[in-house]
Coordinates of C-alpha atoms in Angstrom, one line a residue:
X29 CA 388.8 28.5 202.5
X30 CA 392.2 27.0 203.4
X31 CA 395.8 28.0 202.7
X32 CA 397.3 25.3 201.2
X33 CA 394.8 22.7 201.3
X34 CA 395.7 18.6 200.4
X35 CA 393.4 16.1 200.7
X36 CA 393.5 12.7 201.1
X37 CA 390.7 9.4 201.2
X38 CA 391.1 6.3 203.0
X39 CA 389.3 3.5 202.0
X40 CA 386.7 4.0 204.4
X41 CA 386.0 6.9 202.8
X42 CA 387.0 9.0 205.6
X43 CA 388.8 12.4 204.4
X44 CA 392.0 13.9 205.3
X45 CA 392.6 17.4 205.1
X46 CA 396.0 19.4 205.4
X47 CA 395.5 23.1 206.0
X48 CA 399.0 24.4 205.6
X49 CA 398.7 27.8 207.0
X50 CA 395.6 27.1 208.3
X51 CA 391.9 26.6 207.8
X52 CA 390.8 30.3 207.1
X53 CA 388.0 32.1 209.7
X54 CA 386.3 35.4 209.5
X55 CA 388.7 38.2 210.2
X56 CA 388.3 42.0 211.1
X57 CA 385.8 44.3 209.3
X58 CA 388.1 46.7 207.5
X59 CA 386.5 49.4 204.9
X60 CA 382.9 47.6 204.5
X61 CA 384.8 44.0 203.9
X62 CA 385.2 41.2 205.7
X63 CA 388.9 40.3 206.1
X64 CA 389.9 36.5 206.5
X65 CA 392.6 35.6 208.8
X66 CA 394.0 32.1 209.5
X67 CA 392.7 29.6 211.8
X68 CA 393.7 26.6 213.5
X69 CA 396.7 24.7 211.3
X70 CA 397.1 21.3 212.0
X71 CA 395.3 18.2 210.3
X72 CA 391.7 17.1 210.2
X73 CA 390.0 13.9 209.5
X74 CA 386.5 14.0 208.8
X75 CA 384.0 11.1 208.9
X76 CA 380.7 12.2 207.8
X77 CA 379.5 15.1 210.0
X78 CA 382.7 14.6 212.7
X79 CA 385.9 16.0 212.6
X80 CA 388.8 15.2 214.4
X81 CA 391.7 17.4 214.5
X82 CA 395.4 16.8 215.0
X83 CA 398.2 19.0 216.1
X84 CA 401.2 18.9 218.3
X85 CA 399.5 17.5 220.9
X86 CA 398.5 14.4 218.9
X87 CA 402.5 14.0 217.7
X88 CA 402.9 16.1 214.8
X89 CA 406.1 17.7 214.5
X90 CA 405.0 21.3 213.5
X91 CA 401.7 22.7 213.1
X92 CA 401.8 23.5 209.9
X93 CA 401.1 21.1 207.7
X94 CA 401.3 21.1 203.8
X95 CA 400.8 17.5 203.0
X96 CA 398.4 14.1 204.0
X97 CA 398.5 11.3 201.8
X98 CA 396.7 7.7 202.5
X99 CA 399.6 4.8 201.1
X100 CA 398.6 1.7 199.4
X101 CA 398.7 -0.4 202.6
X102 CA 396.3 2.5 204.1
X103 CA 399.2 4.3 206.1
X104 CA 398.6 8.0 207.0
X105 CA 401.7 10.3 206.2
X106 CA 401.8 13.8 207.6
X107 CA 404.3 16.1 206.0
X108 CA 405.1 19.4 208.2
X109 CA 407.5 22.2 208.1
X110 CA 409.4 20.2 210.5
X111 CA 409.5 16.3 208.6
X112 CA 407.2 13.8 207.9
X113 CA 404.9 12.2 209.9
X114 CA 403.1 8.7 210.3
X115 CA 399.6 7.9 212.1
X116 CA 400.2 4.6 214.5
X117 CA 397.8 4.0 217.0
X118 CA 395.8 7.3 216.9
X119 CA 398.9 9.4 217.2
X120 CA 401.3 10.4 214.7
X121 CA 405.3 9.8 215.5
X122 CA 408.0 11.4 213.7
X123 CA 409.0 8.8 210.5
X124 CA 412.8 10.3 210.2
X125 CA 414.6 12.9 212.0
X126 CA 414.1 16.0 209.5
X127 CA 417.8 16.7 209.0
X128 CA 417.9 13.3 206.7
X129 CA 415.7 15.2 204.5
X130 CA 417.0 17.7 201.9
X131 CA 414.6 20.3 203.8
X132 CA 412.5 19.9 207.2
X133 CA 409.6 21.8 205.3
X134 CA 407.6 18.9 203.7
X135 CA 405.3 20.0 200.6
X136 CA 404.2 17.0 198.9
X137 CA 404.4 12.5 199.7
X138 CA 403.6 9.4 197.5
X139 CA 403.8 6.1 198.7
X140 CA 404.1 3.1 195.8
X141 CA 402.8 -0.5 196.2
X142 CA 405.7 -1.7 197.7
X143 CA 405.9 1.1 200.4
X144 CA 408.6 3.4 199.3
X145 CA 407.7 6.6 200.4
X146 CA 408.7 9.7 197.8
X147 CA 408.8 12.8 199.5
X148 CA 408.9 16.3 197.8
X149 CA 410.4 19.0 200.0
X150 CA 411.5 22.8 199.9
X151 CA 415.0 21.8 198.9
X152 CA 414.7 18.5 197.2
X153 CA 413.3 15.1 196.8
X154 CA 414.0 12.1 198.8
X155 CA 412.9 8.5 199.0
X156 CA 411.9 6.1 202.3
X157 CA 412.4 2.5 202.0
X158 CA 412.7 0.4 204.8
X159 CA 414.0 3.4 207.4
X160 CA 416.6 4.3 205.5
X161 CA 416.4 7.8 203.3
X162 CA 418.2 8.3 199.7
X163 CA 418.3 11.7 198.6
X164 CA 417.4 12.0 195.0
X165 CA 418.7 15.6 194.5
X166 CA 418.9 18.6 197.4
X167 CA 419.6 22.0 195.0
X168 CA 415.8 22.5 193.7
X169 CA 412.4 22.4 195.5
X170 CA 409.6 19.7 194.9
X171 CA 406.0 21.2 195.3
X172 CA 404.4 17.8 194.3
X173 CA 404.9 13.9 193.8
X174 CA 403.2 11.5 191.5
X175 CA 403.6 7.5 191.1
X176 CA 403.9 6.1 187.9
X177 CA 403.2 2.3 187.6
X178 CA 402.6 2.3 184.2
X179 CA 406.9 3.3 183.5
X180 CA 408.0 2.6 187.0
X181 CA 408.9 5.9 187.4
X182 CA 408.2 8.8 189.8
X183 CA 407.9 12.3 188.6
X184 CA 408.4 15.6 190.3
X185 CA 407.3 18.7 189.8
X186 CA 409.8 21.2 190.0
X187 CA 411.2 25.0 189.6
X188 CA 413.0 23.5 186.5
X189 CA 410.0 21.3 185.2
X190 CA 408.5 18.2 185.7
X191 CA 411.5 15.8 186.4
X192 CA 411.1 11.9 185.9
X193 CA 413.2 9.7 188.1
X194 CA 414.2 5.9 188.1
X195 CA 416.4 4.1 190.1
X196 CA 417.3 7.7 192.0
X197 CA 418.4 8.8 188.6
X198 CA 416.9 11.8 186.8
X199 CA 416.2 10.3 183.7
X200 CA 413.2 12.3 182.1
X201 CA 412.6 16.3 181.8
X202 CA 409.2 17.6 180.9
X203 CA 409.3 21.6 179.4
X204 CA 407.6 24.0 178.1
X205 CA 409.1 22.3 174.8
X206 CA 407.1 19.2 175.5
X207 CA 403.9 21.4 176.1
X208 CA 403.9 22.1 179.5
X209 CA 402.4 25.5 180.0
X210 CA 405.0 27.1 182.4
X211 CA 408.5 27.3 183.0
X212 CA 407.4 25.2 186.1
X213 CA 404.6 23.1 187.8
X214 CA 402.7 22.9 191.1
X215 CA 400.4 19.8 191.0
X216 CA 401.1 16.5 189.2
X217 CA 398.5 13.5 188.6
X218 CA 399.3 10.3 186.5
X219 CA 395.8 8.9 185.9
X220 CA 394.6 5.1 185.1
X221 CA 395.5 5.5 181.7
X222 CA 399.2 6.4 182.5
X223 CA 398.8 10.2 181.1
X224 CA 400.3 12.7 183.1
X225 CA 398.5 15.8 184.4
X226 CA 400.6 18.9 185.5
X227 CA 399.1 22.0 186.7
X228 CA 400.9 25.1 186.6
X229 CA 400.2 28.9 187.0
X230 CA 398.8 29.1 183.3
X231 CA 396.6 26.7 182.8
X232 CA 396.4 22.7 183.1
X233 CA 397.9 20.4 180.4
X234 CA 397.6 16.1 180.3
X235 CA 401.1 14.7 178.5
X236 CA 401.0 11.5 176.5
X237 CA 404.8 11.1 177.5
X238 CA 405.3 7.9 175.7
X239 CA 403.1 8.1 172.5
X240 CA 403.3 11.2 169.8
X241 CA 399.9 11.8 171.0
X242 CA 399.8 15.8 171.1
X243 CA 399.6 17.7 174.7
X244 CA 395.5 18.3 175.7
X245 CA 395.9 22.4 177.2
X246 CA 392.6 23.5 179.6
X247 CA 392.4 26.7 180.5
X248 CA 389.5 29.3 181.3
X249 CA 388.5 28.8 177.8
X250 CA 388.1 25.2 178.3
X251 CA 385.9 25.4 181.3
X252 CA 388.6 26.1 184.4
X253 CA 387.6 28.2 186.7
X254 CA 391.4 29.3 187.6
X255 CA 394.8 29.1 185.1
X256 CA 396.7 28.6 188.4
X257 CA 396.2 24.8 189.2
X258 CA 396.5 23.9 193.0
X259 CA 395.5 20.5 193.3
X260 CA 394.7 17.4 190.8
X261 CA 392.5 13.9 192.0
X262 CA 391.0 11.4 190.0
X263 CA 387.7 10.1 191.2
X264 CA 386.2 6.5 190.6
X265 CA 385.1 7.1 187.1
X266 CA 388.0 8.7 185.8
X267 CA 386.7 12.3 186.2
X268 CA 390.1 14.6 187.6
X269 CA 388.9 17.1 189.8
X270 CA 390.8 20.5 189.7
X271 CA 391.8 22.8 192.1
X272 CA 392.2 26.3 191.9
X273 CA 394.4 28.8 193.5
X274 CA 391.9 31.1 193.7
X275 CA 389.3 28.9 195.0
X276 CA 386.4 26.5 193.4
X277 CA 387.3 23.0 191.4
X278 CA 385.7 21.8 188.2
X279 CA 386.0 18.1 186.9
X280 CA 387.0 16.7 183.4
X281 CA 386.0 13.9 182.0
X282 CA 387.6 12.3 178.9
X283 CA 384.7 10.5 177.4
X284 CA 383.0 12.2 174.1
X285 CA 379.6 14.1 174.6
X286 CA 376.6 11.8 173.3
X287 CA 374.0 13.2 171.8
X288 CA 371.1 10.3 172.7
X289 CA 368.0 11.5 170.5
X290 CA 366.3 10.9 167.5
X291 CA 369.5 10.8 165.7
X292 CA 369.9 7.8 167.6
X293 CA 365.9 5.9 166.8
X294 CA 364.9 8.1 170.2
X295 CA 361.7 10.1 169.4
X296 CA 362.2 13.6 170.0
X297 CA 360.1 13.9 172.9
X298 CA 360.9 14.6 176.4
X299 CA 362.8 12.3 178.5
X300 CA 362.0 11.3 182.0
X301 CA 364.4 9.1 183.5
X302 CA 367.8 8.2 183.0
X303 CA 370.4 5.7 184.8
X304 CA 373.8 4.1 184.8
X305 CA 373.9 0.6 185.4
X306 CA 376.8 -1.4 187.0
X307 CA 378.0 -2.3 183.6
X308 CA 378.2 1.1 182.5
X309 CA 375.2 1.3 179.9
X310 CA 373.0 4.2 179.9
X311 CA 369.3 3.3 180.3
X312 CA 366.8 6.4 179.5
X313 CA 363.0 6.4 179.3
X314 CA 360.7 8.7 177.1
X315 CA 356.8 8.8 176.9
X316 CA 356.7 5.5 175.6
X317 CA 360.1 3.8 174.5
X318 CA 362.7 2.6 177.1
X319 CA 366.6 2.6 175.5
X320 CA 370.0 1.3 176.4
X321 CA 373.1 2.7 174.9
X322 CA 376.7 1.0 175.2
X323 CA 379.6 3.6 174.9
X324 CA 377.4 6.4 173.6
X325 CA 375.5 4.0 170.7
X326 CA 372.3 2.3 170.7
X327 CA 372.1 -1.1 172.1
X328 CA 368.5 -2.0 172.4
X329 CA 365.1 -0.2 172.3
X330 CA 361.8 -1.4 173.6
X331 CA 358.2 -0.1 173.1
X332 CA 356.2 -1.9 175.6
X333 CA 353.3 -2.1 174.0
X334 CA 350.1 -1.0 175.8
X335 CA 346.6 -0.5 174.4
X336 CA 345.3 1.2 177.3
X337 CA 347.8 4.6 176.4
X338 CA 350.0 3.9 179.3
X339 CA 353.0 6.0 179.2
X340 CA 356.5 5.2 180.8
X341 CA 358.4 7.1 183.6
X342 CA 361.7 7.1 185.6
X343 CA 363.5 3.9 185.9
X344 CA 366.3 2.5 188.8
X345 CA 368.4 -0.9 188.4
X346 CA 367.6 -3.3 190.9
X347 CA 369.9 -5.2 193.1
X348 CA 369.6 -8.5 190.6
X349 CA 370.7 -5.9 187.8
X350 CA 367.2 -5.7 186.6
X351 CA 365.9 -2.7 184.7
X352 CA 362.6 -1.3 187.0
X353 CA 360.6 1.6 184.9
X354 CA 358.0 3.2 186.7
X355 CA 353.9 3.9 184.6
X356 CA 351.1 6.4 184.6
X357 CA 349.1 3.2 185.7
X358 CA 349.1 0.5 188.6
X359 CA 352.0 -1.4 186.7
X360 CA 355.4 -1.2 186.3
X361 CA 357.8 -3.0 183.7
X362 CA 360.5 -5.2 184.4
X363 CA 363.6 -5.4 182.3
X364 CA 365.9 -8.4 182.4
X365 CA 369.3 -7.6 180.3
X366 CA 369.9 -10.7 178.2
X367 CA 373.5 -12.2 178.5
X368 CA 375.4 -12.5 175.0
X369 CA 373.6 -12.4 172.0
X370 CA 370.3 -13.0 174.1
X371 CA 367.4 -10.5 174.2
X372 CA 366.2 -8.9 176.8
X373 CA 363.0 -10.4 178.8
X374 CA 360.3 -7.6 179.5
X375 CA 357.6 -8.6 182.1
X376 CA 354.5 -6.1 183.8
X377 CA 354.6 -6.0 187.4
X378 CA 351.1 -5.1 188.3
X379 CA 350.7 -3.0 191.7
X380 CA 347.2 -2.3 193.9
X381 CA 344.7 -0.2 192.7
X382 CA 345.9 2.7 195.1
X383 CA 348.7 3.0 192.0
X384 CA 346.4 3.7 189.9
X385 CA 347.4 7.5 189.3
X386 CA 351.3 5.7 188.2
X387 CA 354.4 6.0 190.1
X388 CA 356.3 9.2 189.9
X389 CA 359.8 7.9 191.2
X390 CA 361.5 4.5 192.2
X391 CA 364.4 3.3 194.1
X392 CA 366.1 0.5 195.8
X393 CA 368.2 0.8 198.9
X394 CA 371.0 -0.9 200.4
X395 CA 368.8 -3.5 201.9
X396 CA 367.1 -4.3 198.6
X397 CA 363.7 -2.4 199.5
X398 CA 362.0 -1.5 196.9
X399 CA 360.2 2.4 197.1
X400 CA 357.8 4.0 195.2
X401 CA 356.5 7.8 194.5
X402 CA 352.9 7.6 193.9
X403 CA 351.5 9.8 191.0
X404 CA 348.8 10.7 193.8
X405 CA 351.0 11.7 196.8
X406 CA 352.6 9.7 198.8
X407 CA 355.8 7.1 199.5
X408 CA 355.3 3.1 200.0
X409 CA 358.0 0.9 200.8
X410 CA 357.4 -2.8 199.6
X411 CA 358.0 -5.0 202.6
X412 CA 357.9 -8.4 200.5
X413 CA 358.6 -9.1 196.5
X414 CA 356.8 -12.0 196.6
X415 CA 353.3 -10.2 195.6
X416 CA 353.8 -6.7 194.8
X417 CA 350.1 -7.1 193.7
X418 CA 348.8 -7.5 196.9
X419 CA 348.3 -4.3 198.6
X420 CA 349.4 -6.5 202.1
X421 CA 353.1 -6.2 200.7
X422 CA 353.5 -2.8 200.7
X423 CA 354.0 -0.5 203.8
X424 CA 352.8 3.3 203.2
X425 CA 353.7 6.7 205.0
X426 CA 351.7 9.6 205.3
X427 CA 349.3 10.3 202.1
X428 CA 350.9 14.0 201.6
X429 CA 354.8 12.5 201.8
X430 CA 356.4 13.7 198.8
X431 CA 358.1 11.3 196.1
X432 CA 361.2 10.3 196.6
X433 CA 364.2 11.4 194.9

């Protein structure tokens, strides 16, 4: 648990994390409960199992910090209750000398492609271009910052609303008359397809703020786990992740739920694998079809056919883009997209007899080895593709290793 967590992902992957108050620890036993108490403020960056902490003694201006954001150019900005921050050189060194901002007490920063820095403060919000500060406005506070490309604007969440600036002019308010839930709001996104996400302390809402396309309201009876938004992020896909005040996230996705069943030419029969591949389709595999849907519709369906009652398993993409489906015999099928109007090319792969029991799972790693679950116990790695036929190209562990995942 953290007071006033903000988080933040380089490119590298590695995570930022601002703890405001502090990262919480166990506290005193009081009455039967555990109590919580803060920890150690400061900053931490975390690459897979480490974590590195900064404070004082690595340059920050204050402890306490309430803000981390990774800039276009992959610059690290630290906001504190004493100014804003930049990493250089493993160290962070103050950016300006806090009394240029409308408040010392940093709670939110957004850097745009061409390296302005926005920064949203206890008092106001101010710009950083080049060294030199402009002060927006200094009579209201700014509890978060988000970029918008798609109008060349930035917008502010404030005590008043959400605020859209331009050219250091106010020139958009966003109220409760435009559908935002509360008087005011805490976290702002604008996501890939330029709508803009406030959270507030009743509930989540996305605006459509230049089409008449209706506000989208989530609260608890939408799925959130907490009315009183603390943080947005947008993932990869599209998914934004939400933060609660009171703890615990959830994600939301945009795209329609797809029913993909006999509806659909599936049989209604169990189904035992499913993948995405790189270009987005959905491959699944029942007892004896293998399907590919494009944006929740069906695309192709195969029925390998095999006298011998073979039956069809999970399924992985290979690195060539290939469609791999595992068997209940010592074969598996190999599916080769067509391009265009072109079908797809299926082929058998057949395997040594020690597969003779089928494959229960299949994957390809990073390296482009290929693994296999056998239906009889046991993981083999296949150390060549030139013969997967021959049992000299495959590499096994121990007989009782379970499948892979």
């Amino acid at each position: 648990p953290v007071l006033g967590l903000k988080l933040a992902i380089e490119r590298n992957d590695a995570m930022w994390a601002a703890g405001g108050l502090g990262f919480l620890r166990p506290g005193a036993m009081k009455a039967g409960l555990q109590t919580a108490e803060p920890g150690n403020p400061g900053l931490v960056r975390i690459v897979g199992q480490t974590q590195t902490r900064f404070g004082r003694a690595e340059g920050l201006p204050h402890e306490h910090v309430w803000a981390v954001h990774v800039a276009p150019d992959g610059g690290v900005w630290a906001g504190t209750e004493n100014g804003l921050a930049r990493l250089a050189a493993g160290r962070f060194v103050a950016a300006v000398a806090p009394e240029q901002l409308p408040s010392a007490h940093v709670l939110d920063i957004a850097a745009t492609q061409t390296n302005d820095v926005w920064i949203g403060t206890t008092l106001g919000l101010a710009r950083l271009r080049d060294g030199h500060v402009d002060i927006v406005f200094a009579d209201k506070g700014v509890s978060s910052v988000a970029i918008d490309q798609h109008r060349d604007m930035v917008w502010a969440a404030t005590p008043e609303g959400v605020l859209g600036v331009r050219n250091l002019q106010v020139v958009r308010k966003v109220t409760m008359n435009e559908g935002l839930p509360a008087p005011s709001a805490s976290a702002l996104l604008v996501d890939h397809d330029g709508g803009l996400w406030a959270g507030t302390t009743r509930g989540l809402v996305r605006l459509a703020t230049e089409t008449n396309e209706p506000p989208q309201l989530f609260r608890k009876q939408q799925g959130l786990l907490d009315n009183h938004i603390h943080s947005l992020f947008e993932d990869r896909e599209g998914g934004i992740w939400v933060g609660g005040r009171l703890g615990g996230a959830c994600r939301i996705t945009r795209k329609s739920v797809w029913d993909l069943d006999a509806a659909n030419g599936i049989q209604d029969e169990t189904t035992y694998g499913v993948v995405r591949a790189r270009d987005d389709s959905m491959w699944l595999t029942s007892r004896t079809q293998l399907a590919q849907f494009v944006a929740g519709r069906l695309a192709q369906l195969f029925e390998p056919t095999m006298a011998d009652g073979t039956e069809l398993r999970s399924l992985t993409q290979a690195p060539d883009g290939s469609i791999w489906v595992t068997t209940t015999a010592a074969k598996l099928i190999r599916v080769v997209p067509g391009m265009g109007a072109a079908k797809a090319v299926l082929s058998e792969v057949h395997l040594p007899s020690y597969f003779d029991n089928g494959q229960r799972s299949i994957l390809f790693d990073p390296q482009g080895y290929l693994w296999l679950g056998r239906g009889g116990g046991g993981l083999v790695r296949a150390k060549t593709s030139a013969d997967l036929s021959s049992a000299d190209s495959w590499q096994g562990l121990t007989a009782d290793t379970g499948v892979c995942p």
